[in-house]
mmCIF file of C-alpha atoms and ligand atoms in Angstrom:
data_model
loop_
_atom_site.group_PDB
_atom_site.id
_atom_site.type_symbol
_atom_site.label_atom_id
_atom_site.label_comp_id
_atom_site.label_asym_id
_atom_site.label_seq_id
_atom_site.Cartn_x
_atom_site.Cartn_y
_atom_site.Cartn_z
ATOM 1 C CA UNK A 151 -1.831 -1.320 -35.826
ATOM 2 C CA UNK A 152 -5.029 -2.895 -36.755
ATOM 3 C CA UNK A 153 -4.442 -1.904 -40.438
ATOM 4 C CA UNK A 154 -1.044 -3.261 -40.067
ATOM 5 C CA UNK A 155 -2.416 -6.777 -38.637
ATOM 6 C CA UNK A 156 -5.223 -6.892 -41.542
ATOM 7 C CA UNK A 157 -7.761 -7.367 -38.610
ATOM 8 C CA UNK A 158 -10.052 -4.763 -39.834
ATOM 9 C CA UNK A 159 -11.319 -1.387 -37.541
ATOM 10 C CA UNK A 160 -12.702 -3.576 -34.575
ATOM 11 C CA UNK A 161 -9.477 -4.619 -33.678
ATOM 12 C CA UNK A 162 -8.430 -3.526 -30.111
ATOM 13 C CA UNK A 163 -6.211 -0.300 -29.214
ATOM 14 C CA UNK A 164 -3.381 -2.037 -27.015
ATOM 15 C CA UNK A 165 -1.136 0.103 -24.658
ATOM 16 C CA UNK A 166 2.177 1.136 -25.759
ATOM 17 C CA UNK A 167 0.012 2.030 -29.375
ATOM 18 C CA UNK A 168 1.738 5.374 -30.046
ATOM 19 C CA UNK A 169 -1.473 7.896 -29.119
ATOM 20 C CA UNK A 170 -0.513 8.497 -25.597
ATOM 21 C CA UNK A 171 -4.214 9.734 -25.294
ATOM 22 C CA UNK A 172 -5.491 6.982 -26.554
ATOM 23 C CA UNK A 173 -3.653 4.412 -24.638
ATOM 24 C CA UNK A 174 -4.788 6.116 -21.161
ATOM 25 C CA UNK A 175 -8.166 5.802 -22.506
ATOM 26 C CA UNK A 176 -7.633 1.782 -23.560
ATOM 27 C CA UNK A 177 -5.574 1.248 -20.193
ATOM 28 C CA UNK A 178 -8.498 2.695 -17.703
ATOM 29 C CA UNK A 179 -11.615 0.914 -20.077
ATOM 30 C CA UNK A 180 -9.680 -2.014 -19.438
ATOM 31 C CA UNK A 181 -9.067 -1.557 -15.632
ATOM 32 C CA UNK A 182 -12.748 -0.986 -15.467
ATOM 33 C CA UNK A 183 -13.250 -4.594 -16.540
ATOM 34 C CA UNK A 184 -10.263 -5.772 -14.615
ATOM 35 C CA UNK A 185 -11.987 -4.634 -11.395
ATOM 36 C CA UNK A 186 -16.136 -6.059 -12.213
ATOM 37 C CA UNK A 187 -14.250 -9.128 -13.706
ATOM 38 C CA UNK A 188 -11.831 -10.363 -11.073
ATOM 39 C CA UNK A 189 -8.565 -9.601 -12.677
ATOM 40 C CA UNK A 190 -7.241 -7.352 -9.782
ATOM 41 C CA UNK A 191 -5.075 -9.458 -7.122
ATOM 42 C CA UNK A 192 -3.785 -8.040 -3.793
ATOM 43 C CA UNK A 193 -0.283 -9.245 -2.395
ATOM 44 C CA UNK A 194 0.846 -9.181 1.194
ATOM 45 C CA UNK A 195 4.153 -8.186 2.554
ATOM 46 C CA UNK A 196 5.289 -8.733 6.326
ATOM 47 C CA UNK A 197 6.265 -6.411 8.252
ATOM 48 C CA UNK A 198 8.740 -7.662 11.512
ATOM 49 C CA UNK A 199 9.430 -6.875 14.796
ATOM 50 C CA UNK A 200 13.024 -4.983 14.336
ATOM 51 C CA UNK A 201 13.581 -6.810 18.137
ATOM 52 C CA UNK A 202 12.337 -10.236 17.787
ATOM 53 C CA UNK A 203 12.029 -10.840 13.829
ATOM 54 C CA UNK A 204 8.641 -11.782 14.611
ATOM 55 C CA UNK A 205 5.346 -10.319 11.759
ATOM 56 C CA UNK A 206 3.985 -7.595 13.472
ATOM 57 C CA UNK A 207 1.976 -7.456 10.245
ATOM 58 C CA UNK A 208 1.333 -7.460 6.503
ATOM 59 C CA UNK A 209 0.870 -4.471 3.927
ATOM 60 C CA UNK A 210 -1.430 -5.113 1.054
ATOM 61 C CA UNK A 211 -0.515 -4.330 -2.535
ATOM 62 C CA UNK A 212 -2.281 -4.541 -5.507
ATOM 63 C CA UNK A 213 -1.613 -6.204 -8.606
ATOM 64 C CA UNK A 214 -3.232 -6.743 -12.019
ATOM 65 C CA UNK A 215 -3.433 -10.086 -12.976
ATOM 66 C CA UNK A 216 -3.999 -8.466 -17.040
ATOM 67 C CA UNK A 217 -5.184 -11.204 -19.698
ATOM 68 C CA UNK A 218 -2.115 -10.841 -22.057
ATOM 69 C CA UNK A 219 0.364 -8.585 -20.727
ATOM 70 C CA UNK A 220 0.614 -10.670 -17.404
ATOM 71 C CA UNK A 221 1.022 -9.454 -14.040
ATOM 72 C CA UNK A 222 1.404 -5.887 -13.428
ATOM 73 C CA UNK A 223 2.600 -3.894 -11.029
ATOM 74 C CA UNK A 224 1.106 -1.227 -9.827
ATOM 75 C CA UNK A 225 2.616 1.342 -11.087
ATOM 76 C CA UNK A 226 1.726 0.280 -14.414
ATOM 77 C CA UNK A 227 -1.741 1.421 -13.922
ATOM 78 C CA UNK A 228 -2.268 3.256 -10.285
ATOM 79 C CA UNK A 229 -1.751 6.695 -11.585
ATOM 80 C CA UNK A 230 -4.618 6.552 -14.265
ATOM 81 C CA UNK A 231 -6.754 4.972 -11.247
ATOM 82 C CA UNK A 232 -5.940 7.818 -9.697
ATOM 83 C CA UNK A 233 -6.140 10.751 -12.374
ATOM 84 C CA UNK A 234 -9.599 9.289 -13.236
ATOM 85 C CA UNK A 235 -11.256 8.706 -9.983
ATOM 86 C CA UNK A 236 -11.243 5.117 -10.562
ATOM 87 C CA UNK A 237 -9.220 4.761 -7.851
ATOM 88 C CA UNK A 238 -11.874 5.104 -5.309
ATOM 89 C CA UNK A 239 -13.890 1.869 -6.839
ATOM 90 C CA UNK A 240 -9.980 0.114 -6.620
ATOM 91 C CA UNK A 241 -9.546 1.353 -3.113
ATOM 92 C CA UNK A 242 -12.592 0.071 -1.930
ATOM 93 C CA UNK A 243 -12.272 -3.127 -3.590
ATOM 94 C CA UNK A 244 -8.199 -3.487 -1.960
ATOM 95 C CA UNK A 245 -9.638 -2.614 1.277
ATOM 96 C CA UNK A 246 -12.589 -4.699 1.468
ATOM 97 C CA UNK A 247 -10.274 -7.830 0.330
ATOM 98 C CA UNK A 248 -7.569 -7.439 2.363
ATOM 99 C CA UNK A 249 -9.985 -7.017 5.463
ATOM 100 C CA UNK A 250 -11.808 -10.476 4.692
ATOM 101 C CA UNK A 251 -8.288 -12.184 4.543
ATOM 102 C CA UNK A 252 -7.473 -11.128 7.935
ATOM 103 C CA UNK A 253 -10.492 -12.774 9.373
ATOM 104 C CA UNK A 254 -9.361 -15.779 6.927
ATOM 105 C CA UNK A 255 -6.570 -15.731 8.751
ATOM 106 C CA UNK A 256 -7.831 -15.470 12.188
ATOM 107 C CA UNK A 257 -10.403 -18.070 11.442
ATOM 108 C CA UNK A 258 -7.456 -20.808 10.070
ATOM 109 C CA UNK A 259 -5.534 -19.801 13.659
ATOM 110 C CA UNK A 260 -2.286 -20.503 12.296
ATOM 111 C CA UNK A 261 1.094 -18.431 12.138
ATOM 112 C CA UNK A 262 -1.269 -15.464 10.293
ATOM 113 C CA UNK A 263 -3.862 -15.193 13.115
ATOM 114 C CA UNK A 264 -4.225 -11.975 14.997
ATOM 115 C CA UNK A 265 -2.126 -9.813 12.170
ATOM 116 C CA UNK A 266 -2.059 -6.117 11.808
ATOM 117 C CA UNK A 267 -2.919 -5.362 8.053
ATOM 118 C CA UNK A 268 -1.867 -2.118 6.056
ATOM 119 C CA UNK A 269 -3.548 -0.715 3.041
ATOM 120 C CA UNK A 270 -2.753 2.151 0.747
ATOM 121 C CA UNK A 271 -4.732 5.089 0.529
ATOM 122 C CA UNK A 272 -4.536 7.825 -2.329
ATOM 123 C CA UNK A 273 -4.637 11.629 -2.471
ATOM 124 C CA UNK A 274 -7.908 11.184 -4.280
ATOM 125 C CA UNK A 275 -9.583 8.984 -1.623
ATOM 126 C CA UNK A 276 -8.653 11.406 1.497
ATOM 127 C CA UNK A 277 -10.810 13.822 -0.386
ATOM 128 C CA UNK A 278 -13.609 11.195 -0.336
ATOM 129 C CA UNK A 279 -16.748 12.699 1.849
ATOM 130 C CA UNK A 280 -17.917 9.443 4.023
ATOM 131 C CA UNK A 281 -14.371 7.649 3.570
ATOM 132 C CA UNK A 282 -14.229 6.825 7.661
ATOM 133 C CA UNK A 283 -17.798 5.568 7.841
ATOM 134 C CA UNK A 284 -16.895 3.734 4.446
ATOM 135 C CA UNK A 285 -14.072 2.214 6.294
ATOM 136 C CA UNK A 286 -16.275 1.410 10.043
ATOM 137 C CA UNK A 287 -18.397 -0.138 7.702
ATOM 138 C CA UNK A 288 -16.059 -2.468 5.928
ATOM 139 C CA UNK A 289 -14.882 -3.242 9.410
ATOM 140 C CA UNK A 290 -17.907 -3.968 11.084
ATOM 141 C CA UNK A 291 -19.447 -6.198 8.245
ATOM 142 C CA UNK A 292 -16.129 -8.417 8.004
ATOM 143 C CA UNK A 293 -15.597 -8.298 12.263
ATOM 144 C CA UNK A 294 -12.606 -6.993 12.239
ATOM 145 C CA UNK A 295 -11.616 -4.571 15.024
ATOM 146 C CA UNK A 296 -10.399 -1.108 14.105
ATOM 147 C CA UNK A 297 -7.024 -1.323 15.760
ATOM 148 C CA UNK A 298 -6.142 -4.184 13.290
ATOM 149 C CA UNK A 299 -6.208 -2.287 10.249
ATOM 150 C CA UNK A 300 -3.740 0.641 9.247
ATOM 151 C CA UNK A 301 -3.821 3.176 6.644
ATOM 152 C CA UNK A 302 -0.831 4.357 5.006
ATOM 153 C CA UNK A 303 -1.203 7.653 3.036
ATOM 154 C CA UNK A 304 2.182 8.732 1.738
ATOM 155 C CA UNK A 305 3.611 12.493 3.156
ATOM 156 C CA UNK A 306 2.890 13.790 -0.393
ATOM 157 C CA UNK A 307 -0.518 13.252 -0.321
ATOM 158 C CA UNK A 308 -1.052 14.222 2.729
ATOM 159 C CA UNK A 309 0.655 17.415 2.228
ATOM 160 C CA UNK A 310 -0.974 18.192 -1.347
ATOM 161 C CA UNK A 311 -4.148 19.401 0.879
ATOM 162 C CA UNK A 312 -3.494 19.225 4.498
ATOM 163 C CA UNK A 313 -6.409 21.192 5.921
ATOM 164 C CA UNK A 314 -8.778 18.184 4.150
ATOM 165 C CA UNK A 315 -6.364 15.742 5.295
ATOM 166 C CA UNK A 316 -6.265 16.628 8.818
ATOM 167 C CA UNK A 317 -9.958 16.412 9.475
ATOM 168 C CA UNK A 318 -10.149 13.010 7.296
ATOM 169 C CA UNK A 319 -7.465 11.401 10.013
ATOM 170 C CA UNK A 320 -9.052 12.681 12.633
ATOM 171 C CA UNK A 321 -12.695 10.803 11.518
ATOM 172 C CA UNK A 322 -10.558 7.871 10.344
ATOM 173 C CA UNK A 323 -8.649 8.360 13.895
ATOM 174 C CA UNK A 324 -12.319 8.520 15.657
ATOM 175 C CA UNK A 325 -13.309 4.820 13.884
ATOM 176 C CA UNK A 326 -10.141 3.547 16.006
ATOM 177 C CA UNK A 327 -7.551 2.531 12.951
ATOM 178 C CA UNK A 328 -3.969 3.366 13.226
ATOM 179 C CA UNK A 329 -2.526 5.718 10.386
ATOM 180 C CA UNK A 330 1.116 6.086 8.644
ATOM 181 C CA UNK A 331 2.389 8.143 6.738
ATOM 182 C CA UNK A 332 4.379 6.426 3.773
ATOM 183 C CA UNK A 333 7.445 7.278 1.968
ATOM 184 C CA UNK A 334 8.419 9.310 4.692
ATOM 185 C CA UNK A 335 11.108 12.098 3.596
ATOM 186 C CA UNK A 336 10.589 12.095 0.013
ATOM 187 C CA UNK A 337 7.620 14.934 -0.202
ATOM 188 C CA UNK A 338 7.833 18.337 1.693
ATOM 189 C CA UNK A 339 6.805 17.720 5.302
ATOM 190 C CA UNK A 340 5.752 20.838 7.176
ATOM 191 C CA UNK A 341 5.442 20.104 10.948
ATOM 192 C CA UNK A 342 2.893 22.470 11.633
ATOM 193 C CA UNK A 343 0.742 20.141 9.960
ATOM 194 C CA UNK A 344 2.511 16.914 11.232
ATOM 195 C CA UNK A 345 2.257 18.112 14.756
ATOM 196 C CA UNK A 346 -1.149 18.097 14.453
ATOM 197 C CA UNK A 347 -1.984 14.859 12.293
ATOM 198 C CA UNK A 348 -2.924 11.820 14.605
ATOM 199 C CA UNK A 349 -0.690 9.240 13.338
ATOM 200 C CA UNK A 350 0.310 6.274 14.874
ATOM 201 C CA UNK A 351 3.843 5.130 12.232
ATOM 202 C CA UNK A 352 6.353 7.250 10.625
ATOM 203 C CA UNK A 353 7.585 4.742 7.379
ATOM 204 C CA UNK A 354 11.143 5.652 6.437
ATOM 205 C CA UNK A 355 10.943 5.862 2.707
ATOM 206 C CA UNK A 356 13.129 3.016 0.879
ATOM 207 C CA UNK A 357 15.661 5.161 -0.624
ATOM 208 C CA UNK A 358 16.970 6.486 3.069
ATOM 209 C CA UNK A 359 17.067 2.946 3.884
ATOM 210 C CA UNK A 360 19.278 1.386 0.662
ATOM 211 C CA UNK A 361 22.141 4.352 1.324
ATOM 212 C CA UNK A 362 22.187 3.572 4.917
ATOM 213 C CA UNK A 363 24.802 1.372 5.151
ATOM 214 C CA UNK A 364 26.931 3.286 2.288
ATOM 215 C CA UNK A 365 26.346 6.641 2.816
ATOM 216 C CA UNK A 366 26.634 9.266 5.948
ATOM 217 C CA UNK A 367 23.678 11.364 4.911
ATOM 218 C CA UNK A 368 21.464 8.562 5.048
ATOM 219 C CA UNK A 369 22.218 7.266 8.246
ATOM 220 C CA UNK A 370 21.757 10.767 9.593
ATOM 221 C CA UNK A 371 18.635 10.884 8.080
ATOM 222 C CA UNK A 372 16.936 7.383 9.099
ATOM 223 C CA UNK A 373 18.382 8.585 12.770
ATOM 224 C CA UNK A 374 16.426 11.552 12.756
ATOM 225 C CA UNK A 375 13.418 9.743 11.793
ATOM 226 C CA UNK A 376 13.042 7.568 14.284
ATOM 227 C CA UNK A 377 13.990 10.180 16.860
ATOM 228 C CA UNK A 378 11.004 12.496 15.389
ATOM 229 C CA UNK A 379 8.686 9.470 15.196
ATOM 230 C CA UNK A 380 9.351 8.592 19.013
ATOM 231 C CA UNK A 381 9.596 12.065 20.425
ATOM 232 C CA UNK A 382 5.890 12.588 18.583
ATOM 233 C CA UNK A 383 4.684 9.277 19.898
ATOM 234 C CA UNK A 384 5.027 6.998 16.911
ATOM 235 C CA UNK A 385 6.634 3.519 16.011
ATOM 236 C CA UNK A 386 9.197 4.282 12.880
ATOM 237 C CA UNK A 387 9.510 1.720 10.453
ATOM 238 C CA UNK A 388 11.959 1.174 7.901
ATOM 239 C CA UNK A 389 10.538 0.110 4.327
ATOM 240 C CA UNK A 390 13.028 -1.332 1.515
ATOM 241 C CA UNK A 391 15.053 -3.721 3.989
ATOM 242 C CA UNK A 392 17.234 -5.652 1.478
ATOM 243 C CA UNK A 393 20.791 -6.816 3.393
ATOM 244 C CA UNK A 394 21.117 -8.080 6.568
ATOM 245 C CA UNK A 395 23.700 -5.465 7.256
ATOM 246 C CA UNK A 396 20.609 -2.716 6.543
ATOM 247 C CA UNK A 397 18.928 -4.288 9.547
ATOM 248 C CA UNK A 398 21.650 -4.525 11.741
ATOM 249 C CA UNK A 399 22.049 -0.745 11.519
ATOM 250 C CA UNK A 400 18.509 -0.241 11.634
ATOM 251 C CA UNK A 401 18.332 -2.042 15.052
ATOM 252 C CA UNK A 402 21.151 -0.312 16.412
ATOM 253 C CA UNK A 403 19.412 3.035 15.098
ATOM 254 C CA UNK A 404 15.874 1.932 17.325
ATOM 255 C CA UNK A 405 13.504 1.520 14.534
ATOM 256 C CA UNK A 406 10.733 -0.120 15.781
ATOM 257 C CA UNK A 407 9.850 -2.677 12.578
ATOM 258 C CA UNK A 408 11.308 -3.678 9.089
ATOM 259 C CA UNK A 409 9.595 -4.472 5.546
ATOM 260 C CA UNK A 410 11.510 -5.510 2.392
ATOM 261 C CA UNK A 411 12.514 -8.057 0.353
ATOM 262 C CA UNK A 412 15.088 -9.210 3.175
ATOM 263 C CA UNK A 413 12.444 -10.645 5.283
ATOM 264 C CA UNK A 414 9.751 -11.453 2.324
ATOM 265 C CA UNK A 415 8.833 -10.461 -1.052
ATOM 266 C CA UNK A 416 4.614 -9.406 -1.419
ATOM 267 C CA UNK A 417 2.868 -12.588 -2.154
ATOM 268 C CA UNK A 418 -0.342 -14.274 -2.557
ATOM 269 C CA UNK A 419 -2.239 -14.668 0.824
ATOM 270 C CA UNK A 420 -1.908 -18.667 0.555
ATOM 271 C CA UNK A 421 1.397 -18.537 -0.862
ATOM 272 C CA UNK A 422 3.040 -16.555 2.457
ATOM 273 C CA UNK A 423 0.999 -18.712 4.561
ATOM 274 C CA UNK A 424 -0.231 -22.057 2.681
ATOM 275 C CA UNK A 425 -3.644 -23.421 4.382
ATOM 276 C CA UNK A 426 -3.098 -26.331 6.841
ATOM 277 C CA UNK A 427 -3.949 -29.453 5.189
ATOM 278 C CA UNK A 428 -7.519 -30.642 5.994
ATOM 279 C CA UNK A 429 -7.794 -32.635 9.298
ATOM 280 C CA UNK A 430 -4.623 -31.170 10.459
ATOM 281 C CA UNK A 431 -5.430 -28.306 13.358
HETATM 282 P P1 C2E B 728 4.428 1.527 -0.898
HETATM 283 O O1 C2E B 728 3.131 1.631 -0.191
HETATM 284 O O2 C2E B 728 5.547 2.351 -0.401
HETATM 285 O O3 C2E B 728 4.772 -0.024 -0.887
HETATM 286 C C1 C2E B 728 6.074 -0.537 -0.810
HETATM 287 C C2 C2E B 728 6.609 -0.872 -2.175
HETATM 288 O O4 C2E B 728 7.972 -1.249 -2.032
HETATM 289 C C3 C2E B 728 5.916 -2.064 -2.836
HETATM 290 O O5 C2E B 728 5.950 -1.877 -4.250
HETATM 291 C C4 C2E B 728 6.826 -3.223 -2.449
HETATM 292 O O6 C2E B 728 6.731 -4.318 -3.336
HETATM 293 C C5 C2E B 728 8.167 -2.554 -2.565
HETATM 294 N N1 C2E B 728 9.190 -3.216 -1.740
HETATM 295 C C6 C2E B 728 9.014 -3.881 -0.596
HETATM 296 N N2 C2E B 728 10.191 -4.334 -0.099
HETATM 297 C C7 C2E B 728 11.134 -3.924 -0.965
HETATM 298 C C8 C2E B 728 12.574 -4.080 -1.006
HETATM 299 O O7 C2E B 728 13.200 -4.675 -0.151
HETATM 300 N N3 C2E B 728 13.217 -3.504 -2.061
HETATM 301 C C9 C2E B 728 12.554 -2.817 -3.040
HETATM 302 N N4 C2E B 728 13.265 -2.311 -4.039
HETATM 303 N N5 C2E B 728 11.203 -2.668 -3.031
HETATM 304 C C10 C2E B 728 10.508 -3.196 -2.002
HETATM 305 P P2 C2E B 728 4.668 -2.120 -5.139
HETATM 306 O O8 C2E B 728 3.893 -3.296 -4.637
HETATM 307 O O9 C2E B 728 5.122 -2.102 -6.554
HETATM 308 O O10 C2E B 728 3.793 -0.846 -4.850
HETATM 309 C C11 C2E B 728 4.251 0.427 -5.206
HETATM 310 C C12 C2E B 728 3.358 1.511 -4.654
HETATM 311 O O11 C2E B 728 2.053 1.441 -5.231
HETATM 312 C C13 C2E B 728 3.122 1.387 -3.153
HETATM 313 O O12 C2E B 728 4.246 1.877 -2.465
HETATM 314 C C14 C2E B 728 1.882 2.223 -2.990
HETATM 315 O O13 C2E B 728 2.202 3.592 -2.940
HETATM 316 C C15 C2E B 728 1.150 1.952 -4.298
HETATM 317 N N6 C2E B 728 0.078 0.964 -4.037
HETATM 318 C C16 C2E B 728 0.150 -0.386 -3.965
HETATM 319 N N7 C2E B 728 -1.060 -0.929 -3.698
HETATM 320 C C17 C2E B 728 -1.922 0.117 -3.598
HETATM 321 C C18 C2E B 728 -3.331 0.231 -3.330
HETATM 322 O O14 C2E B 728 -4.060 -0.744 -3.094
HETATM 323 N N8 C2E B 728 -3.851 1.501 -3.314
HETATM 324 C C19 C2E B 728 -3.087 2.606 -3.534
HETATM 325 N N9 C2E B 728 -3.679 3.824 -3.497
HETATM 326 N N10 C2E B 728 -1.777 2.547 -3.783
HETATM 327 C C20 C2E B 728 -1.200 1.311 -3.813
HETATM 328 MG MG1 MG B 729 2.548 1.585 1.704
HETATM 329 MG MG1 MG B 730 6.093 3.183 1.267
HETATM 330 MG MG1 MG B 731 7.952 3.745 -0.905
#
């Protein structure tokens, strides 16, 4: 391409270039930047009350605010965080932001104040030695108590190693956060393990939760979640909520809160709840 454009052999690699190899290599150089230059963004996304409607919560997700292919989701670039290791630098960054803008939050005492907040953890990072005192750390420096924060690893990672992952939830357990297991029902549970884990939420994986209202399987299926999650001490809640019929059913099935695009779409902190205008308390 830079041949093609005239520009000369300095000219920049971009992704979608045709060397695969290459592009992974131009995609994570550039992440690295992303991350010591400010490009990365986190979203939030409430979480409700399946009872009373009201946010129980909000789940952080990261974006890349990238300087010419605009913003990007993350699956455009988690999985090379992830194959490379850079994820741990991203992880730490996600969690350290989304823990300030909780006390933000608590400090503006408006609607936000006194939130739960979620944050994604990868395979990769459940393998990192010193991840709980990582995380007591992050808490204690920002002021946040434990019990505020939750970490969501999905059932795949967790299951990919579950030896390692059982004694990393039970030191992430000991620093008093709650833990959930994502995607729930897409990778291969085994209960021996589940039994064991110390988690506090089951999430219902999205695609249980779009058939539920069309298909018998599903419903089964979302049923038998939240039975599991309550007979094994849990709250079960129900990601992908899209139709208002989708929550009706989940209320009537006892799941205990909702997320999807029903209730809110992820957004900037100040865009889900704008700042009181000075002089206003
Ligand atoms: P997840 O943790 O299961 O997050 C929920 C995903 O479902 C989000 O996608 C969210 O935007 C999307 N979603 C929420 N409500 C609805 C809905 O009603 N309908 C549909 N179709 N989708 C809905 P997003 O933000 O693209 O994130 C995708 C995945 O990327 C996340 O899935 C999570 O596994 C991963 N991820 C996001 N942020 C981080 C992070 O900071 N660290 C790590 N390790 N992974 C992250
Ligand atoms: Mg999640
Ligand atoms: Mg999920
Ligand atoms: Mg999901």
């Amino acid at each position: 391409r830079a041949k093609a454009q005239g520009r000369g052999r300095w000219a920049a690699h971009q992704p979608g270039d045709s060397d695969p190899a290459t592009d992974r290599l131009t995609l994570l150089e550039q992440l690295r930047v992303a991350l010591r230059d400010g490009e990365l963004r986190v979203h939030y996304q409430p979480r409700v009350h399946a009872a009373t409607g009201r946010t129980a919560g909000v789940e952080a997700l990261v974006r890349w605010q990238h300087p010419t292919r605009g913003l990007l989701p993350p699956s455009a670039f988690i999985d090379a965080a992830e194959d490379s290791g850079l994820i741990r630098e991203l992880g730490a960054w996600v969690l350290q932001e989304a823990v300030e803008q909780v006390v933000r939050w608590d400090r503006a005492g408006g609607d936000a104040a006194g939130l739960h907040v979620s944050v994604n953890l990868s395979a990769r990072q459940l393998a990192e030695t010193g991840l709980a005192d990582r995380v007591a750390g992050v808490l204690a420096r920002a002021g946040l108590p434990a019990a505020r924060l939750v970490l969501e690893i999905t059932e795949t990672a967790l299951m990919s190693s579950p030896e390692l992952a059982l004694r990393t939830l039970e030191q992430l357990g000991a620093v008093g956060v709650d833990l959930a297991v994502d995607d729930f029902g897409t990778g291969y549970s085994s209960f021996t393990y589940l039994k064991q884990f110390p988690v506090d939420e089951l999430k219902i994986d999205r695609s249980f939760v779009a058939g539920l209202t069309t298909g018998v399987g599903d419903r089964a299926i979302v049923a038998s979640c939240v039975h599991l999650a309550h007979a094994m001490g849990m709250i079960a809640v129900a990601e992908g909520v899209e139709t208002a019929e989708q929550r009706d059913a989940l209320v009537e099935l006892g799941c205990d809160q909702l997320q999807g695009y029903l209730f809110d779409r992820p957004q900037p902190a100040d865009v889900l709840f704008p700042p009181l205008p000075v002089g206003v308390a």
